mmCIF file of C-alpha atoms in Angstrom:
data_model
loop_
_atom_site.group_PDB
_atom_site.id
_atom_site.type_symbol
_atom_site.label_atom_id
_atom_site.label_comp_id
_atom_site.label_asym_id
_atom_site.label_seq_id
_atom_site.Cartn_x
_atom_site.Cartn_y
_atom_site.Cartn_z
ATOM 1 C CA UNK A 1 -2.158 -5.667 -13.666
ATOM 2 C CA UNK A 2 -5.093 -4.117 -11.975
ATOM 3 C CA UNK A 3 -5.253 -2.818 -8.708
ATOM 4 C CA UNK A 4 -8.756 -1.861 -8.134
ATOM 5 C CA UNK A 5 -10.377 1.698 -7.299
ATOM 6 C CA UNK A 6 -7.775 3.524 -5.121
ATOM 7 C CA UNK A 7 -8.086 7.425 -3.806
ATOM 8 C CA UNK A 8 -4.775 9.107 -3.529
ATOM 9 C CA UNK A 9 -6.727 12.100 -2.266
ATOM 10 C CA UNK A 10 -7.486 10.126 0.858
ATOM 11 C CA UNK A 11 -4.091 8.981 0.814
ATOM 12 C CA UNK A 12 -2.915 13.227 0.670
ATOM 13 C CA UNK A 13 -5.538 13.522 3.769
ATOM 14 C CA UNK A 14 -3.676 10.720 6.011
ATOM 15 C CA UNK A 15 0.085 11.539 4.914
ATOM 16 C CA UNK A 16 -0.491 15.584 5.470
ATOM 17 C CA UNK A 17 -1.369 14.069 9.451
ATOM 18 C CA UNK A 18 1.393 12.126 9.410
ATOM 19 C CA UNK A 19 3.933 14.540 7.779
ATOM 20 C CA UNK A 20 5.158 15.445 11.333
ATOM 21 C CA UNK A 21 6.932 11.998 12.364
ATOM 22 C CA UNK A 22 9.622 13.337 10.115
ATOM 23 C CA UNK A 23 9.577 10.523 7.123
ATOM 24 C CA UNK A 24 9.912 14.019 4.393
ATOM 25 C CA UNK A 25 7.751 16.435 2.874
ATOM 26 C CA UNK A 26 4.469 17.076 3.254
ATOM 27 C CA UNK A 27 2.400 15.425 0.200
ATOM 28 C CA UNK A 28 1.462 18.440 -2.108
ATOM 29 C CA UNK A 29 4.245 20.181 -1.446
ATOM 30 C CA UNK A 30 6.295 19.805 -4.127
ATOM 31 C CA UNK A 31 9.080 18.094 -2.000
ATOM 32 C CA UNK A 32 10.441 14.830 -4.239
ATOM 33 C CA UNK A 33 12.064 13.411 -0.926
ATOM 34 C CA UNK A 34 8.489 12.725 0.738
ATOM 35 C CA UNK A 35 8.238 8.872 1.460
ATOM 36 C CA UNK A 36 5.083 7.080 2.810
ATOM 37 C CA UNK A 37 5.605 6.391 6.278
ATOM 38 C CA UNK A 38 6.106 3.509 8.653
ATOM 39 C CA UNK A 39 2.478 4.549 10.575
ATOM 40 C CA UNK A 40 0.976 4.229 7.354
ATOM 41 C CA UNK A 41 1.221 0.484 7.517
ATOM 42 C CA UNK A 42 -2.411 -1.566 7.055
ATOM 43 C CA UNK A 43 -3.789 1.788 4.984
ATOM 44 C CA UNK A 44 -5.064 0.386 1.767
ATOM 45 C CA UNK A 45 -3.389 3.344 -0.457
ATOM 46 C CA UNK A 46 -2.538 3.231 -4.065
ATOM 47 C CA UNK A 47 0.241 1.419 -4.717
ATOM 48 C CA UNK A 48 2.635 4.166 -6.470
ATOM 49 C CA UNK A 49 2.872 5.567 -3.289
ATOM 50 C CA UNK A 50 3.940 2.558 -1.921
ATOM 51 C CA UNK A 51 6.705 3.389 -4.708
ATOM 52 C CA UNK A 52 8.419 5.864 -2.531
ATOM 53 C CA UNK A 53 9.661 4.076 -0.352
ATOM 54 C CA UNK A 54 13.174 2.344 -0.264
ATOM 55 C CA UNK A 55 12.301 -1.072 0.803
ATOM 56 C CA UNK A 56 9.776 -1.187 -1.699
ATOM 57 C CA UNK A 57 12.599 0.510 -4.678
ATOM 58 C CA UNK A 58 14.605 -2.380 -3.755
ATOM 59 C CA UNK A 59 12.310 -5.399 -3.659
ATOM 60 C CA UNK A 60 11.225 -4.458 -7.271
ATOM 61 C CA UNK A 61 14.501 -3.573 -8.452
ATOM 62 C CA UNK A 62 13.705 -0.567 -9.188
ATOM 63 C CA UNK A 63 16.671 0.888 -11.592
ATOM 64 C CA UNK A 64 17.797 4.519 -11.307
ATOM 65 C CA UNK A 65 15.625 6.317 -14.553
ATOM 66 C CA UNK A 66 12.681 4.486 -12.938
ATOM 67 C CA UNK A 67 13.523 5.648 -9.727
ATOM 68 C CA UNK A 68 13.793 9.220 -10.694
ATOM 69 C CA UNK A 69 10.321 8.681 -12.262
ATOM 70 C CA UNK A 70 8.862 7.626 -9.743
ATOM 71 C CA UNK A 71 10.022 10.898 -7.478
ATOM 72 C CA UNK A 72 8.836 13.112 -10.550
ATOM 73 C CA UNK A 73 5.310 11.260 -10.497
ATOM 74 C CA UNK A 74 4.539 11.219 -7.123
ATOM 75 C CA UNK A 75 4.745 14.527 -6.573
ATOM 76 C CA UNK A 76 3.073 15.452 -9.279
ATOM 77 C CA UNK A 77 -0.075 13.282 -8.258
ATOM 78 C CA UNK A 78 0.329 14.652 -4.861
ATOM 79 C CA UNK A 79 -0.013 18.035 -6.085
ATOM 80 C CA UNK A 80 -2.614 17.168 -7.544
ATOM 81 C CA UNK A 81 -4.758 15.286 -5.435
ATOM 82 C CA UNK A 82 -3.625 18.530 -2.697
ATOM 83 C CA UNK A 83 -5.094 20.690 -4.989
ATOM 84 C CA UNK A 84 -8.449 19.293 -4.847
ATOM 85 C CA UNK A 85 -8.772 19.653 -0.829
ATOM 86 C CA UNK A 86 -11.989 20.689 0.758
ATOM 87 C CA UNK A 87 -13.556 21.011 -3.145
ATOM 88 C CA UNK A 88 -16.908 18.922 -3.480
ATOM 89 C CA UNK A 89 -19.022 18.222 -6.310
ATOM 90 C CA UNK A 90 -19.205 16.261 -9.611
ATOM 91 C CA UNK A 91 -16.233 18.129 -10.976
ATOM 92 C CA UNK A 92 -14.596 17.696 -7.699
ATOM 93 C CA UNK A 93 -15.061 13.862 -7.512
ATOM 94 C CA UNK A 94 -14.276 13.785 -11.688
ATOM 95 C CA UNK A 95 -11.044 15.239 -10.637
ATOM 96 C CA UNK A 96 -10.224 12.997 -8.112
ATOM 97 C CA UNK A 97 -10.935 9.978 -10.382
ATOM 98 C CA UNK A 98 -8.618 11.577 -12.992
ATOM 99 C CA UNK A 99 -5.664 11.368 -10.685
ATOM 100 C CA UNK A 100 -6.420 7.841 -9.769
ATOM 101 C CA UNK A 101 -6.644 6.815 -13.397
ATOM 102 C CA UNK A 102 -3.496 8.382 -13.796
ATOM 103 C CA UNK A 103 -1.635 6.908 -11.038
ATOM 104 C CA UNK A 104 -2.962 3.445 -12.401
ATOM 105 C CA UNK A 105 -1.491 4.368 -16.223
ATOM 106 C CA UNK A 106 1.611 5.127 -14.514
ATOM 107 C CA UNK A 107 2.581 1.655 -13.091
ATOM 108 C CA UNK A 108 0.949 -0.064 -16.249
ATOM 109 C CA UNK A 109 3.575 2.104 -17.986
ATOM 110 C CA UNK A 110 6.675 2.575 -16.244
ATOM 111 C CA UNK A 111 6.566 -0.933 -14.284
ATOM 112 C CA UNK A 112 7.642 -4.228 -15.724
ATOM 113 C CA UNK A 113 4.658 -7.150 -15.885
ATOM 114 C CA UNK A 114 7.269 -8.846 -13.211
ATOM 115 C CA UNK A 115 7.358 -5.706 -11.347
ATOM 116 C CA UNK A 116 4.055 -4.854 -11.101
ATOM 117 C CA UNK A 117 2.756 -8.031 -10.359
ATOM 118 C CA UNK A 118 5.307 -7.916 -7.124
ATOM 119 C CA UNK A 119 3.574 -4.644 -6.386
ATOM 120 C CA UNK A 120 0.540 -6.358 -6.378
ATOM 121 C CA UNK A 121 1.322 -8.733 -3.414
ATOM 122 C CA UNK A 122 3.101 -6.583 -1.408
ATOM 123 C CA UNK A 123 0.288 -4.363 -1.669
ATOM 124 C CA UNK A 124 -1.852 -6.602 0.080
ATOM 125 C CA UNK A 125 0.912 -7.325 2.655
ATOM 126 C CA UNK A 126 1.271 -4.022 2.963
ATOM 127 C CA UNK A 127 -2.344 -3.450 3.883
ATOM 128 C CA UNK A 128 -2.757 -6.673 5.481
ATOM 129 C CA UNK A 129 -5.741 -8.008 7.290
ATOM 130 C CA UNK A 130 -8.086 -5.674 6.287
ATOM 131 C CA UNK A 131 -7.412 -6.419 2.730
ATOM 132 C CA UNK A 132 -9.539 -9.661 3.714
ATOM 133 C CA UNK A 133 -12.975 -7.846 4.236
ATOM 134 C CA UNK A 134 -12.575 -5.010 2.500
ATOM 135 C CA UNK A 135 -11.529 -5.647 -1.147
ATOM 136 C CA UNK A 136 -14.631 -7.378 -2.298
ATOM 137 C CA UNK A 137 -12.881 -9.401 -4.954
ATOM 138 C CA UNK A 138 -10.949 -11.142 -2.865
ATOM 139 C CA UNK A 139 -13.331 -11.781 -0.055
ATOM 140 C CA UNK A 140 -15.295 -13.404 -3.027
ATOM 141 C CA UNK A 141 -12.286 -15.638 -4.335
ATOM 142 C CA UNK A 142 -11.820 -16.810 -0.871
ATOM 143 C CA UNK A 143 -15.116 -17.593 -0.598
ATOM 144 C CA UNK A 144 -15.386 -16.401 3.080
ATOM 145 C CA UNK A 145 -18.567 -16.801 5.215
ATOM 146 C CA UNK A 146 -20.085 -13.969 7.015
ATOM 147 C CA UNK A 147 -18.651 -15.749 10.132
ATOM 148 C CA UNK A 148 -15.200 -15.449 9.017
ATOM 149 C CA UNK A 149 -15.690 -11.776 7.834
ATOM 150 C CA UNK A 150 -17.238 -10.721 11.737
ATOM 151 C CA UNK A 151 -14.117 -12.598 13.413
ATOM 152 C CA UNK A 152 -11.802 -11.298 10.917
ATOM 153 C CA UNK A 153 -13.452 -7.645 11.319
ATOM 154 C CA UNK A 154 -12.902 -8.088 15.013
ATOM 155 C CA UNK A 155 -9.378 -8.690 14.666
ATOM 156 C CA UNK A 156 -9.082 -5.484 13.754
ATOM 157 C CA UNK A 157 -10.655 -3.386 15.935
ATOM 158 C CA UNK A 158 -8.099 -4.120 18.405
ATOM 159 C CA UNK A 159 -5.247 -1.303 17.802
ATOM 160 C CA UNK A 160 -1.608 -1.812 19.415
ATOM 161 C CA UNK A 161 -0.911 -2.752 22.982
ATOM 162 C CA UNK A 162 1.234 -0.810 25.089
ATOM 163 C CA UNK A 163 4.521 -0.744 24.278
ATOM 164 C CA UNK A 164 3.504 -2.443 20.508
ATOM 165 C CA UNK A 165 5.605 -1.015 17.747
ATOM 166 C CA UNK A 166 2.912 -0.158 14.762
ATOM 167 C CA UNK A 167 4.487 -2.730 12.312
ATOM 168 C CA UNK A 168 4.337 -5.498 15.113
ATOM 169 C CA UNK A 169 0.503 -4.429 15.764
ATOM 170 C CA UNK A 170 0.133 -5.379 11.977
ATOM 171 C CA UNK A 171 1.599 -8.246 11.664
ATOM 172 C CA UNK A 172 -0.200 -9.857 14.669
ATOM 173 C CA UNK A 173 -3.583 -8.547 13.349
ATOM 174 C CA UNK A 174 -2.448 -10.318 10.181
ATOM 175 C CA UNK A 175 -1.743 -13.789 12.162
ATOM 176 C CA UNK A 176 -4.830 -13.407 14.480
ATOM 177 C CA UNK A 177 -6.797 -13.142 10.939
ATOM 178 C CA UNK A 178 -5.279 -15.667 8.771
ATOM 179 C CA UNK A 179 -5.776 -18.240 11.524
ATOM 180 C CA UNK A 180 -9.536 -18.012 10.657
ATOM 181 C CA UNK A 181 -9.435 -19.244 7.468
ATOM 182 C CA UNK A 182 -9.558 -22.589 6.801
ATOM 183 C CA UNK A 183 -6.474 -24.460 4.885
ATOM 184 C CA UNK A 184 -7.511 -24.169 1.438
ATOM 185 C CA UNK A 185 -8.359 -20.640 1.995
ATOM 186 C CA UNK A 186 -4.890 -19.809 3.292
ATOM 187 C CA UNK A 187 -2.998 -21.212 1.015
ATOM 188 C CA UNK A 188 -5.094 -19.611 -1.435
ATOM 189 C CA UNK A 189 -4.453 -16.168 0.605
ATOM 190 C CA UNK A 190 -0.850 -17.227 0.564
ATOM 191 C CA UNK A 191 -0.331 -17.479 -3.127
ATOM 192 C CA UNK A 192 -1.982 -13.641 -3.649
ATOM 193 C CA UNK A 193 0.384 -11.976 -1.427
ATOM 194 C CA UNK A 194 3.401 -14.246 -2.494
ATOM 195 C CA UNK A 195 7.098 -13.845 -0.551
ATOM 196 C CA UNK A 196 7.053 -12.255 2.478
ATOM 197 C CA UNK A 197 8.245 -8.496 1.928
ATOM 198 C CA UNK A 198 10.254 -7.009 4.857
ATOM 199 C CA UNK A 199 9.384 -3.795 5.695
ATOM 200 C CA UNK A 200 12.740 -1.528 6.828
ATOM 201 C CA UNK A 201 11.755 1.020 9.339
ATOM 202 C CA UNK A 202 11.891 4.460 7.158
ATOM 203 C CA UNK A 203 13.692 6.112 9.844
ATOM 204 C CA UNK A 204 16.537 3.756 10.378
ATOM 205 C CA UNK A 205 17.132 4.486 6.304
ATOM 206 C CA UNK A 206 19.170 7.297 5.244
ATOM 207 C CA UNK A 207 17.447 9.459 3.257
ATOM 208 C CA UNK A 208 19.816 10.786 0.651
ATOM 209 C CA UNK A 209 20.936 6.637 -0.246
ATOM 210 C CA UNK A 210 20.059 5.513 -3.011
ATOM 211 C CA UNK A 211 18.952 1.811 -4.286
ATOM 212 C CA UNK A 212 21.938 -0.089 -5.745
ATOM 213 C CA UNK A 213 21.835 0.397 -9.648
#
């Protein structure tokens, strides 16, 4: 199961910024209890990080060696990836590559074909509307007209309205964007992203509990 061409060094960028909301460590620092956060929700990340959080632990059924693994990777890749801050160059941009490849051999590895492909869908919810107009491949399977890309595109410029929780912003943006499609196209969309996945506020979660083994 492929997931495309994903940059965790972006993804180090946005969760150092983010580190202060108080969801763990900082990426790169070593620290196995770092978990992507809520206000990460509509990034298009790769999806092992998406692997550090609870929800996600559970909806895979994730068992407790894997779970350990996936602590021990992450930070690993994060270290990585933090490493490689503010370098530039072919080297550089070789480097980054490398940790992407090796994120990717990671699921293909560790994950199930069941589990991964579960990964796979809530990856896209996870990322949501954007995932429309952004991932080429499945603009094209969707066959969606330039129309449908601009009114989908606009959809998304508009951010949260007062008082709008981050994870209601996205999943309004994600209504407001599917209703452009036509039938055959959403039911199309529908199939890719599978179940709905409920995301569980990271804060409300304890942080030493541990998925049911």
């Amino acid at each position: 199961m492929r997931f495309g061409a994903l940059t965790i060094a972006a993804a180090v960028a946005m969760g150092m910024a983010l580190s202060a909301s108080g969801t763990g460590g900082s990426p790169g620092s070593g620290s196995t209890s770092w978990q992507l956060p809520d206000e990460a929700i509509g990034a298009r990340l790769s999806p092992v990080l998406l692997l550090s959080r609870q929800d996600v632990q559970v909806e895979l059924a994730i068992t407790a060696e894997q779970a350990t693994a996936v602590e021990q990777a992450i930070a690993e890749l994060l270290a990585q990836a933090s490493s490689l801050r503010g370098r530039s160059g072919p080297d550089a941009v070789a480097a980054r590559r490398a940790v992407d490849e090796a994120a990717q051999q990671w699921i293909e590895v560790s994950l199930s074909e069941e589990q991964q492909a579960r990964l796979a869908q809530i990856d896209l919810q996870w990322q949501g509307a954007s995932a429309l107009v952004s991932r080429s491949t499945i603009a094209a399977s969707l066959e969606l007209t330039e129309d449908q890309r601009n009114r989908i595109a606009e959809t998304l410029t508009q951010g949260p309205a007062p008082g709008e929780a981050p994870l209601q912003a996205h999943h309004r943006m994600h209504r407001d964007a599917v209703s452009v499609l036509s039938e055959d196209q959403r039911m199309r969309w529908l199939a890719m992203i599978g179940s709905p996945f409920e995301v569980v506020a990271q804060r409300a979660a304890a942080r030493d509990d541990r998925v049911s083994r």
